Coordinates of C-alpha atoms in Angstrom, one line a residue:
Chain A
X1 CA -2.4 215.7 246.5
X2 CA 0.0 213.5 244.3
X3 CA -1.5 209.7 244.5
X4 CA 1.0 206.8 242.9
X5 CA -0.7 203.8 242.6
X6 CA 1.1 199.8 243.0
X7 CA 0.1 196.9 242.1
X8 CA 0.0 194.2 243.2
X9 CA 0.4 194.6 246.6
X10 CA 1.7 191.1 247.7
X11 CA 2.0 188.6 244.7
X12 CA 4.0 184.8 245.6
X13 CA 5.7 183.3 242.4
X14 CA 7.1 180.2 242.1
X15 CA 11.1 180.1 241.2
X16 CA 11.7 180.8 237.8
X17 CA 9.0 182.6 236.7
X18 CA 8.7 186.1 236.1
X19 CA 6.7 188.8 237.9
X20 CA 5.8 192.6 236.9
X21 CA 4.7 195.0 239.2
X22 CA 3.3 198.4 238.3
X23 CA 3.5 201.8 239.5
X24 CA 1.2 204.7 238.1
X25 CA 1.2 208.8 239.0
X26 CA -2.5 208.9 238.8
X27 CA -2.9 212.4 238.7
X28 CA 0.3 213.8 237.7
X29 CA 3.2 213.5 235.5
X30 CA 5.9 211.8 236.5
X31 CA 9.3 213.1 234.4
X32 CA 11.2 210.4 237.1
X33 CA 10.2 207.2 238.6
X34 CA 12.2 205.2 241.2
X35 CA 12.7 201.9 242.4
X36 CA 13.3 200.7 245.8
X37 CA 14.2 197.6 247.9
X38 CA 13.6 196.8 251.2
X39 CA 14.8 193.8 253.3
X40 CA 13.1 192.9 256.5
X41 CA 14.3 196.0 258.8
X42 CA 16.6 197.5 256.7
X43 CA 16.4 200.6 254.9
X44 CA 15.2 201.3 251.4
X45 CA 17.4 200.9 248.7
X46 CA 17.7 202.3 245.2
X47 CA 17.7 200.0 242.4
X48 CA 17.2 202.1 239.7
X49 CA 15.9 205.4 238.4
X50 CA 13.9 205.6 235.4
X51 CA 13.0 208.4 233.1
X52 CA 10.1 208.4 230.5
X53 CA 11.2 207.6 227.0
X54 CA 14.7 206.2 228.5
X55 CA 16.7 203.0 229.5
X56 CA 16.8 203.1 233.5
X57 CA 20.0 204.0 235.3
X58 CA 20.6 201.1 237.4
X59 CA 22.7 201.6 241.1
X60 CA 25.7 199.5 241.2
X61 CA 25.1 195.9 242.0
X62 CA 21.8 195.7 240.7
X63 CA 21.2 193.4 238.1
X64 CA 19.9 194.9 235.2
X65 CA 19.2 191.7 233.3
X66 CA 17.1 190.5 236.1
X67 CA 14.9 193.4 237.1
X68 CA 14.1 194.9 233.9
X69 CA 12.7 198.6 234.6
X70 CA 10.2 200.6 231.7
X71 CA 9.1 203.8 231.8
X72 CA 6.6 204.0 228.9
X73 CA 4.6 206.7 229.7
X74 CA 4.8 210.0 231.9
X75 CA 2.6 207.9 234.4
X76 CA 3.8 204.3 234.5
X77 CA 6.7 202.5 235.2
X78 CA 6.5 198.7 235.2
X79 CA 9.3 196.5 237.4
X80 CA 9.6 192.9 236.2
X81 CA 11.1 190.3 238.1
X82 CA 13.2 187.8 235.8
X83 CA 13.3 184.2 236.3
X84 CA 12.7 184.9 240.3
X85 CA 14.7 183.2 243.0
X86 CA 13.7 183.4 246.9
X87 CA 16.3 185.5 247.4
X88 CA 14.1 187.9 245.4
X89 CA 11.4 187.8 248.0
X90 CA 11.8 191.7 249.4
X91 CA 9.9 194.7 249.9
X92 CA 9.6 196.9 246.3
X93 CA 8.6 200.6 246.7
X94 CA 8.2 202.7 243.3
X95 CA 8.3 206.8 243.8
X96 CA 7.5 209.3 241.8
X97 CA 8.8 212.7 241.5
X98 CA 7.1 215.2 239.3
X99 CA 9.7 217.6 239.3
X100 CA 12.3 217.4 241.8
X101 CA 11.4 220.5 244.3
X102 CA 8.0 219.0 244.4
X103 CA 9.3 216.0 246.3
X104 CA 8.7 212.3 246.1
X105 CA 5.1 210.5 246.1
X106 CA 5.9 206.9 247.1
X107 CA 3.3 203.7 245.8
X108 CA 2.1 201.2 249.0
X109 CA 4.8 198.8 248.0
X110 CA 4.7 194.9 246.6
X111 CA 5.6 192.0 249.0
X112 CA 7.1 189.9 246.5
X113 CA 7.1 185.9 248.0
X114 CA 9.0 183.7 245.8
X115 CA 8.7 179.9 246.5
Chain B
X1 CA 27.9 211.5 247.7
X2 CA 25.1 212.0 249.5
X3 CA 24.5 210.7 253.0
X4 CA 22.3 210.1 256.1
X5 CA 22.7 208.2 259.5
X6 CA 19.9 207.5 261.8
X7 CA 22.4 206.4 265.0
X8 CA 19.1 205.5 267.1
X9 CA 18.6 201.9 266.1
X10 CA 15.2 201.4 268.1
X11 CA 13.5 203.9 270.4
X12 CA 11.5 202.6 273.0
X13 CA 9.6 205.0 275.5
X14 CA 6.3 205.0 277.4
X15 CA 3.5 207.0 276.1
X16 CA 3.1 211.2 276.6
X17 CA 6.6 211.1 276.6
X18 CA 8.4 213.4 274.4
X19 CA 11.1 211.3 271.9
X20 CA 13.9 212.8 269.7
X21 CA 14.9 211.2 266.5
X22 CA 18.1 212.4 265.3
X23 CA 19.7 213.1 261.7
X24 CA 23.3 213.7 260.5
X25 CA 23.7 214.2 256.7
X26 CA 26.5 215.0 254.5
X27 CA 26.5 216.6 251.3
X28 CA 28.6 218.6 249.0
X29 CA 26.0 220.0 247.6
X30 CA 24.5 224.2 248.7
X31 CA 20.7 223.3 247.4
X32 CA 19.6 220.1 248.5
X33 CA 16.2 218.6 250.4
X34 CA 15.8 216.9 253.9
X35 CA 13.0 214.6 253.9
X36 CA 11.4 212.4 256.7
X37 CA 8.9 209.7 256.5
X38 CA 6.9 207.4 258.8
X39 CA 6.8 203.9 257.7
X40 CA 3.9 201.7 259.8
X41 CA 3.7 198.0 260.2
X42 CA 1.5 197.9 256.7
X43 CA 4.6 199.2 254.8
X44 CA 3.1 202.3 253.1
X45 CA 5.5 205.5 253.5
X46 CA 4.1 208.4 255.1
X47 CA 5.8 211.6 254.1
X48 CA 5.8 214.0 257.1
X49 CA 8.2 217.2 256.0
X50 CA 10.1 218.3 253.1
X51 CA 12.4 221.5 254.1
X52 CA 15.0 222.6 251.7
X53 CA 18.6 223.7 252.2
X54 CA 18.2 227.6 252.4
X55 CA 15.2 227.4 255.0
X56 CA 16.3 226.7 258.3
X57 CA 13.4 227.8 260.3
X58 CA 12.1 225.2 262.9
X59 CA 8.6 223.9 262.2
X60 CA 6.0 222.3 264.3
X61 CA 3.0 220.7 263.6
X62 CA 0.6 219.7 266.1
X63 CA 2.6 217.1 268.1
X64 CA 5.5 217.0 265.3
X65 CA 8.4 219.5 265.1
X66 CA 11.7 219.7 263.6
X67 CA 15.0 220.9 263.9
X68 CA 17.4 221.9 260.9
X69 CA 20.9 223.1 262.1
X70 CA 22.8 223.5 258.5
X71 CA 26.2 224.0 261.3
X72 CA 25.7 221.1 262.1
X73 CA 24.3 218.8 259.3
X74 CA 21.5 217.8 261.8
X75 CA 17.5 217.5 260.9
X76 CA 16.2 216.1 263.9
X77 CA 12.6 215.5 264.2
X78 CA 10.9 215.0 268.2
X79 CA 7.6 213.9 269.0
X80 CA 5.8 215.1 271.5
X81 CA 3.4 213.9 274.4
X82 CA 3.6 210.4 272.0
X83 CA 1.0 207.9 271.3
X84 CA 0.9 204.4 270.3
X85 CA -0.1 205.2 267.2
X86 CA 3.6 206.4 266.6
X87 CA 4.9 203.1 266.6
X88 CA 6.2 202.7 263.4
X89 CA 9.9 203.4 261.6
X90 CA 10.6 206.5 260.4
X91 CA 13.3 207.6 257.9
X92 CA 15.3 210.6 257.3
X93 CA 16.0 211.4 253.2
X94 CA 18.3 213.7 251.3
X95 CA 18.0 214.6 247.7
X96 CA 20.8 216.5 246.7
X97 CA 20.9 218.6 243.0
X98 CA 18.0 216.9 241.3
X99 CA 19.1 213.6 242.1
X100 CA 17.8 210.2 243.7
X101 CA 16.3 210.6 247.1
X102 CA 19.1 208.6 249.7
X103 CA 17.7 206.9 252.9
X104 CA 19.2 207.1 256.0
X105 CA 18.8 203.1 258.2
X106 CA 15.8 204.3 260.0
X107 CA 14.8 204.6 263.5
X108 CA 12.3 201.7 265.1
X109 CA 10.0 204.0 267.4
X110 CA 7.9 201.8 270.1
X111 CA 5.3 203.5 271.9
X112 CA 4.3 201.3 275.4
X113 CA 0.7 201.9 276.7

């Protein structure tokens, strides 16, 4: 089946530094990639939804200057964390979708800790 | 726009019992997709069922089945004879006309030995 690999897995950053975190189709091509946030028992939120070869549509209230979303290839979109504040440290989940009846494949997430 | 509520907060029932996770959506949309994932302690999400708009047949499988009632917006998910290894939080999706997959708050499942 559809595999989308994440890394890292947990990375902790010290304020003001950046971070990028990487999410790969590995055996399919993903036309769309998406970008999630989770806070400690909450749901997942959208960020943003990329699409190969195209600036990402951020959701409202996202800052698009902070997390900076590429999609440079049909099998990885990188998520980079700008100048990182705790009140970054959340959950991120990447997705991809290879076409949309073929459903989502989601990545193990990154525990992003931001002293 | 798209939406799903998960009313159950946090389920808690003793194991072998059967549990019922409920799902409202809305949507304007005819041709959408109902989705519902587990989501354990490690954080990983665990897809469990993809049905689209225009099949409303009930499925089952093993211990999992589901419920789609399109008169009723509902895509409600019940566990049967459960285990601990249930525990975990499990989230009902919509996708609606090739768009972004929409989460509903998610349900917090605990499974007692």
């Amino acid at each position: 089946g559809a595999v989308v690999s994440q890394h890292p897995s947990r990375v902790i950053c010290k304020s003001g530094t950046s971070v990028k975190i990487e999410c790969r189709s590995l055996d399919f091509q993903a036309t769309t990639m998406f970008w999630y946030r989770q806070f400690p028992k909450k749901s997942l939120m959208l960020m943003a939804t990329s699409n190969e070869g195209s600036k990402a549509t951020y959701e409202q209230g996202v800052e698009k200057d902070k997390f900076l979303i590429n999609h440079a290839s049909l099998t990885l979109s990188t998520l980079t964390v700008t100048s990182a504040h705790p009140e970054d440290s959340s959950f991120y989940i990447c997705s991809a979708s290879q076409d949309w009846g073929y459903g989502y494949t989601f990545g193990s997430g990154t525990r992003l800790t931001v002293v | 726009a798209q939406k799903v509520t998960q009313a159950q907060t946090e389920i808690s029932v003793v194991e072998k019992e059967d549990v019922t996770l409920d799902c409202v959506y809305e949507t304007r949309d005819t041709t959408y997709y109902l989705f519902w994932y587990k989501q354990p302690p490690s954080g990983e999400l665990v897809f469990l069922i993809r049905r689209n708009s225009f099949d409303e047949q009930n499925e089952i499988s093993g211990r999992y089945s589901w419920n789609f009632q399109k008169s009723t917006s509902s895509f409600n998910f019940t566990i049967t004879a459960s285990q601990v290894v249930d525990s975990a939080v499990y989230f009902c999706a919509l996708s609606e006309a090739r768009d972004k997959l929409v989460f509903g708050a998610g349900t917090i499942l605990r499974v007692k030995s």
